Structure formats: structure tokens, C-alpha cells
XYZ file of C-alpha atoms in Angstrom:
346
model
C 53.544 53.146 -32.167
C 52.255 50.523 -34.599
C 49.169 48.339 -34.149
C 51.288 45.147 -33.885
C 53.379 46.645 -31.116
C 50.191 47.472 -29.204
C 48.998 43.879 -29.448
C 52.375 42.561 -28.281
C 52.349 44.908 -25.289
C 48.810 43.779 -24.308
C 49.849 40.160 -23.879
C 53.158 40.433 -22.000
C 54.031 37.193 -20.220
C 53.888 36.851 -16.486
C 56.932 36.821 -14.263
C 59.147 33.782 -14.648
C 58.448 33.287 -18.327
C 60.456 34.617 -21.242
C 58.414 35.897 -24.175
C 59.837 35.529 -27.628
C 58.811 38.402 -29.841
C 59.088 37.229 -33.433
C 58.186 40.647 -34.758
C 61.749 41.954 -33.919
C 64.625 39.875 -35.282
C 67.377 39.240 -32.749
C 71.006 38.273 -32.981
C 71.544 34.499 -32.835
C 72.994 33.357 -29.488
C 76.707 32.593 -29.334
C 77.680 28.964 -29.343
C 79.604 29.320 -26.052
C 76.507 30.420 -24.107
C 73.498 28.198 -24.878
C 70.271 29.435 -23.397
C 67.075 27.428 -22.758
C 64.051 29.475 -23.641
C 60.477 28.547 -22.656
C 57.776 30.157 -24.728
C 54.312 30.989 -23.614
C 51.577 31.142 -26.243
C 48.350 32.930 -25.494
C 45.340 31.707 -27.444
C 42.503 34.141 -27.842
C 39.219 32.544 -28.914
C 37.129 34.780 -31.136
C 33.549 34.831 -29.854
C 30.380 36.636 -30.856
C 30.839 39.759 -28.797
C 31.843 37.933 -25.582
C 34.970 38.627 -23.608
C 38.023 36.876 -25.121
C 39.210 33.877 -23.163
C 42.954 33.647 -22.567
C 44.384 30.199 -21.944
C 47.962 29.795 -20.730
C 49.399 26.274 -20.818
C 51.302 24.899 -17.823
C 55.117 24.868 -17.814
C 56.540 22.260 -20.127
C 53.399 21.994 -22.246
C 53.548 22.815 -25.919
C 51.296 25.184 -27.779
C 49.741 22.322 -29.707
C 48.624 20.558 -26.500
C 47.254 23.790 -25.084
C 44.913 24.397 -27.999
C 44.046 21.130 -29.765
C 40.935 22.624 -31.322
C 42.958 25.378 -32.923
C 45.391 22.859 -34.368
C 42.607 21.088 -36.208
C 41.686 24.158 -38.268
C 43.759 26.937 -39.821
C 44.497 29.641 -37.260
C 45.262 33.309 -37.848
C 48.478 34.540 -36.203
C 49.100 38.189 -35.388
C 52.504 38.961 -33.861
C 52.794 35.511 -32.314
C 49.196 35.417 -31.033
C 47.012 32.643 -32.463
C 43.377 33.550 -33.033
C 41.295 30.385 -32.780
C 38.439 29.931 -35.257
C 35.023 28.440 -34.330
C 34.772 24.692 -34.684
C 32.164 22.894 -36.712
C 30.779 21.267 -33.547
C 29.518 24.638 -32.327
C 27.622 25.329 -35.527
C 23.966 24.151 -35.754
C 23.307 21.494 -38.331
C 20.246 21.564 -40.595
C 19.170 18.135 -39.321
C 18.785 19.500 -35.781
C 15.716 21.545 -36.702
C 12.278 20.485 -35.486
C 10.898 19.492 -38.883
C 13.944 17.417 -39.806
C 13.845 15.563 -36.510
C 10.095 14.961 -36.855
C 10.536 13.506 -40.312
C 13.144 11.072 -38.998
C 11.172 10.074 -35.891
C 10.402 6.317 -36.063
C 7.195 6.880 -34.083
C 5.777 8.930 -36.948
C 6.383 6.061 -39.350
C 4.215 3.875 -37.124
C 1.623 6.643 -36.984
C 1.415 6.879 -40.768
C 0.933 3.126 -41.087
C -1.805 3.070 -38.448
C -3.428 6.191 -39.892
C -3.685 4.617 -43.343
C -5.036 1.421 -41.750
C -7.666 3.491 -39.946
C -8.806 5.113 -43.184
C -9.015 1.767 -44.971
C -11.009 0.321 -42.081
C -13.430 3.270 -42.109
C -13.978 3.209 -45.866
C -14.505 -0.568 -45.820
C -17.021 -0.102 -43.038
C -19.048 2.372 -45.135
C -18.969 0.131 -48.220
C -20.147 -2.906 -46.231
C -23.004 -0.950 -44.632
C -24.137 0.154 -48.096
C -23.879 -3.417 -49.333
C -25.758 -4.709 -46.290
C -28.793 -2.442 -46.729
C -28.712 -2.720 -50.518
C -28.454 -6.493 -50.836
C -30.465 -7.644 -47.832
C -32.919 -4.848 -46.947
C -34.118 -3.423 -50.269
C -31.950 -0.327 -50.568
C -32.966 3.273 -49.842
C -36.348 5.032 -50.046
C -38.334 8.105 -49.045
C -41.276 8.886 -46.816
C -43.607 6.936 -49.111
C -41.913 3.761 -47.915
C -40.947 4.198 -44.245
C -39.239 0.812 -44.136
C -36.789 1.809 -46.876
C -36.442 5.322 -45.486
C -35.064 3.796 -42.286
C -32.107 2.437 -44.247
C -30.717 5.974 -44.477
C -30.243 5.842 -40.701
C -27.447 3.222 -40.472
C -25.759 4.562 -43.613
C -25.669 8.232 -42.545
C -24.811 7.388 -38.961
C -21.865 5.289 -40.157
C -20.622 8.029 -42.490
C -21.247 11.040 -40.272
C -21.346 9.970 -36.650
C -18.530 7.411 -36.861
C -16.248 7.964 -39.865
C -16.352 11.778 -40.071
C -16.441 12.139 -36.303
C -13.322 9.988 -35.966
C -11.474 11.811 -38.727
C -12.318 15.147 -37.178
C -10.646 13.967 -33.975
C -7.533 12.871 -35.903
C -7.258 15.974 -38.089
C -4.614 17.629 -35.887
C -2.347 14.588 -35.874
C -2.987 13.458 -39.413
C -2.022 16.831 -40.953
C 0.699 17.903 -38.542
C 2.479 20.285 -40.941
C -0.644 22.364 -41.654
C -1.218 25.664 -39.877
C -3.207 25.466 -36.643
C -5.799 27.979 -37.831
C -6.488 25.945 -40.982
C -6.829 22.782 -38.913
C -9.308 24.496 -36.594
C -11.530 25.482 -39.503
C -11.254 22.011 -41.037
C -12.054 20.410 -37.672
C -15.179 22.559 -37.330
C -16.187 21.921 -40.955
C -15.973 18.138 -40.637
C -17.960 18.306 -37.403
C -20.641 20.343 -39.149
C -20.890 17.802 -41.979
C -21.177 14.996 -39.415
C -23.869 16.935 -37.548
C -25.945 17.456 -40.713
C -25.807 13.765 -41.614
C -26.704 12.833 -38.043
C -29.781 15.080 -38.040
C -30.968 13.548 -41.334
C -30.386 10.063 -39.928
C -32.454 10.902 -36.837
C -35.302 12.222 -38.974
C -35.415 9.034 -41.037
C -35.602 6.809 -37.968
C -38.408 8.858 -36.438
C -40.285 8.838 -39.768
C -39.934 5.057 -39.979
C -41.564 4.790 -36.560
C -44.254 7.457 -36.915
C -45.459 7.025 -40.519
C -46.388 3.302 -40.564
C -49.846 2.108 -39.563
C -49.875 1.332 -36.705
C -46.924 3.493 -35.605
C -43.927 2.030 -33.811
C -43.071 3.396 -30.352
C -40.060 5.716 -30.141
C -37.205 5.880 -27.645
C -37.858 2.614 -25.821
C -34.577 0.743 -26.479
C -31.162 1.169 -24.899
C -29.806 1.874 -28.362
C -32.070 4.901 -28.711
C -31.181 6.194 -25.244
C -27.413 5.984 -25.730
C -27.628 7.152 -29.336
C -29.555 10.302 -28.488
C -27.212 10.951 -25.541
C -24.221 10.730 -27.899
C -25.878 13.196 -30.299
C -26.573 15.660 -27.460
C -22.969 15.441 -26.203
C -21.708 15.895 -29.758
C -23.888 18.986 -30.249
C -22.844 20.578 -26.959
C -19.211 19.848 -27.794
C -19.570 21.613 -31.103
C -21.103 24.743 -29.596
C -18.593 24.887 -26.721
C -15.653 24.287 -29.053
C -16.793 26.987 -31.458
C -17.163 29.558 -28.669
C -13.867 28.625 -27.002
C -11.542 28.155 -29.961
C -13.017 29.913 -32.986
C -15.088 32.843 -31.759
C -12.923 35.905 -30.962
C -12.785 37.577 -27.572
C -12.177 34.671 -25.192
C -9.010 35.007 -23.147
C -6.187 32.557 -23.778
C -6.131 31.198 -20.217
C -9.797 30.196 -20.543
C -9.034 28.354 -23.763
C -6.174 26.504 -22.114
C -8.429 25.540 -19.200
C -11.170 24.252 -21.515
C -8.888 22.204 -23.769
C -8.707 19.057 -21.525
C -12.496 19.030 -21.168
C -12.954 19.474 -24.905
C -10.633 16.560 -25.641
C -12.177 14.276 -23.018
C -15.815 14.814 -23.972
C -14.934 14.602 -27.664
C -13.482 11.137 -27.176
C -16.267 10.165 -24.772
C -18.931 11.120 -27.307
C -17.123 9.171 -30.018
C -16.878 6.021 -27.884
C -20.552 6.410 -26.973
C -21.413 6.649 -30.685
C -19.520 3.407 -31.359
C -21.353 1.661 -28.505
C -24.790 2.814 -29.687
C -23.951 1.788 -33.272
C -23.106 -1.725 -32.091
C -26.424 -1.924 -30.247
C -28.287 -0.555 -33.253
C -26.862 -2.975 -35.797
C -27.532 -5.896 -33.433
C -31.099 -4.710 -32.896
C -31.635 -4.366 -36.644
C -30.235 -7.862 -37.274
C -32.456 -9.473 -34.621
C -35.646 -7.725 -35.787
C -35.145 -7.813 -39.574
C -33.255 -11.053 -40.326
C -36.094 -13.572 -40.069
C -35.751 -16.045 -42.935
C -33.372 -17.623 -42.314
C -33.178 -16.481 -38.714
C -30.252 -14.478 -37.393
C -29.455 -17.302 -34.971
C -28.563 -19.561 -37.917
C -25.877 -17.057 -39.014
C -27.047 -16.340 -42.592
C -25.010 -14.084 -44.932
C -26.890 -10.993 -43.746
C -26.057 -11.895 -40.150
C -22.406 -12.563 -40.917
C -22.136 -9.224 -42.694
C -23.768 -7.467 -39.742
C -21.224 -9.033 -37.380
C -18.321 -8.029 -39.644
C -19.589 -4.443 -39.718
C -19.759 -4.468 -35.920
C -16.164 -5.697 -35.690
C -15.070 -2.899 -38.040
C -16.853 -0.390 -35.804
C -14.780 -1.600 -32.853
C -11.467 -1.684 -34.763
C -12.019 1.776 -36.238
C -12.943 3.225 -32.841
C -9.961 1.609 -31.129
C -7.537 2.945 -33.739
C -8.950 6.469 -33.520
C -8.741 6.548 -29.725
C -5.202 5.127 -29.738
C -3.899 7.547 -32.365
C -5.533 10.473 -30.581
C -4.166 9.651 -27.119
C -0.666 8.261 -27.796
C 1.802 10.968 -26.605
C 4.431 9.997 -29.197
C 2.029 10.953 -32.004
C 1.230 14.406 -30.660
C 1.509 17.220 -33.177
C 4.500 19.513 -32.660
C 3.851 23.263 -32.985
C 5.186 24.889 -36.151
C 6.536 28.479 -36.424
C 3.252 29.702 -37.900
C 1.415 28.503 -34.778
C 3.768 30.457 -32.506
C 3.345 33.614 -34.553
C -0.443 33.219 -34.501
C -0.461 32.659 -30.726
C 1.718 35.719 -30.108
C -0.457 37.919 -32.285
C -3.661 36.744 -30.588
C -2.142 37.317 -27.145
C -1.061 40.805 -28.137
C -4.573 41.672 -29.277
C -6.153 40.726 -25.968
């Protein structure tokens, strides 16, 4: 028995229907005895290893109405049986991938605009602080001149404790296509640079108080209290983050539990740094701008106020970009592979 005959026998019509078998030619009917023949077409959809689905149209329906999808594309016919081919709608399109959708997301266009605006605001802030201490307070100096040594304090605090601190917070969202492990190391590296500049800035302010004759009292203002608190929180955050997310050996569920605390106290320390910087620049303007007085709004006072406004705008942009859910970084395949490998090693 041939293979075609086997296929024809496997799809015999049910009772009440007459099956036309085109594989065997028949004698044409005589003109005196016309016969009405209803055909039944069985459509077998070819699937990826699943059980074939047989669809039988109702009486009076044509084969074309029973399988409209098969009529749209060329079908293979074996002994009167049409084998439907997969449609293009079932095939995944390249644009449906995660990276293609992320690139077309309108929210990311807004993020890029705001991210560039944040960088411009931060760089302008640093330039204006340098101009402020250079043009109106004599520039920079060493321990031989404690008054000029103090000027390192606002400059290094602006660079390290505000600009670098803020960019370290945004590193995961600003470079969303970079591997998670690389971003972790970059995040820790920027924090370390900010910490070094902050320590130098603290030394200069203590030298400017202790070296003059007579010495100036330390830690009496609200600015000094909040500033030192922000530095302590920043330092504890760095140590806790290094142990939780960089040092090996900690279980994954502990890291997941610590992540909300790490994010909250990171943002809290940054906001506290902005607040203490505003107090510090106001304190410096009141004490140092004497002729003409700060109350008359001289150029040095105007520049101090502009720097303070930039502190607020930069801080607001960083907090918004870091907390807006639409700007959250989507995991990439390398992150999943890294997470699976770390979980397997535990």
C-alpha cells in the first residue's frame, strides 16, 4: 500500500458526507443521473511538535471559508489534504525585543534630555564656585594662609559631595545598556573619589579654624552639624554597600532585603548634602561679603545666590531621575546570566 493511500485512509469522512478522492480518477457521471456531491476538506495545521488540529467546516461551507488563513498563503496539498503553513502574525518581530522597545520608548527621550540638563547644571555649578572663590575671595592657598586654604572646602565639596555624589546615584539609569557588574564597580569608584575630595575639604575647613591666631571655634553652626552628619551617612552607606553588593559571600536574599535601605539612605544623604551646602554658602556670604555688605546684593552676593539655586536645581533633577519609575533601568541578558551564576555558586 502506498504512502498516499495511507494518508487518504487516515482522514475518511464521517457518516453522511461523501469524500471525493482525487487520487483515483473516476468515470464522469451520466447526463441522465445528476448527482450533488458535498465535499469535506480537512485542514491539518503544521505545528512545532504539537498534536495536529483537524477542522471540519459545517455543511454548506466552502473550504476557503473554513481556512481563511491558509488561503492567504500557499498551501501544500497531499492527496486532497491541505497542510496549512504558519502565518507571519505568529512569528516574533525584531522590534518586539526588549532593547528595540526601550530605544523607542518616549519616556527615555525625556530622560536623556533631563540627564543632559542635569550634567550642564552640575558643570555650571562647579565653574561658578571656582569663579566665586577666585574673583571675590582671593583664590586657593595652603596651610601658610588658612583663609585661602578654606576656599578648597566649597570647591571640593561642590565637586565631590554634590556633583560626583549625584552622578554616582544616576550611574545605573544614565548607562542603562552597560553590564550590571561594570556599573557596580563604577558606582563604587565614583563614591570613592567623592569620599576622598570630601575628606580633603573637611581637613581644609578644620585647618582654617585651628591655624589662625586666635583660633576659630569648630562645630558650632547648624551647617557644620548637618554637613558632618551627611558625611557620616555617606561613609556608612559606602561601607554597607560594598559589603552587601561587591564583597562575595553574602546571600542573594540579604542583598535584595538591603537594596531599599541602600537606595533610601543614599538619596537621604544626598539631600542632606544639598541642604548643608546651602547653609554653608549662605554662612560664607554673610561672614565674608562685608564691603559692600551682602544685604546690598553686590556681585559676590548675587553669584552666591545663583550657586545656591543651581544646588537646588541639580539636587531636584537627580532625585527625580533616580525615583521616576518610567526611567528605571531594564535588566539586560548579561545581568540575568550573572545573577544565575552567582546564585548557583551560593
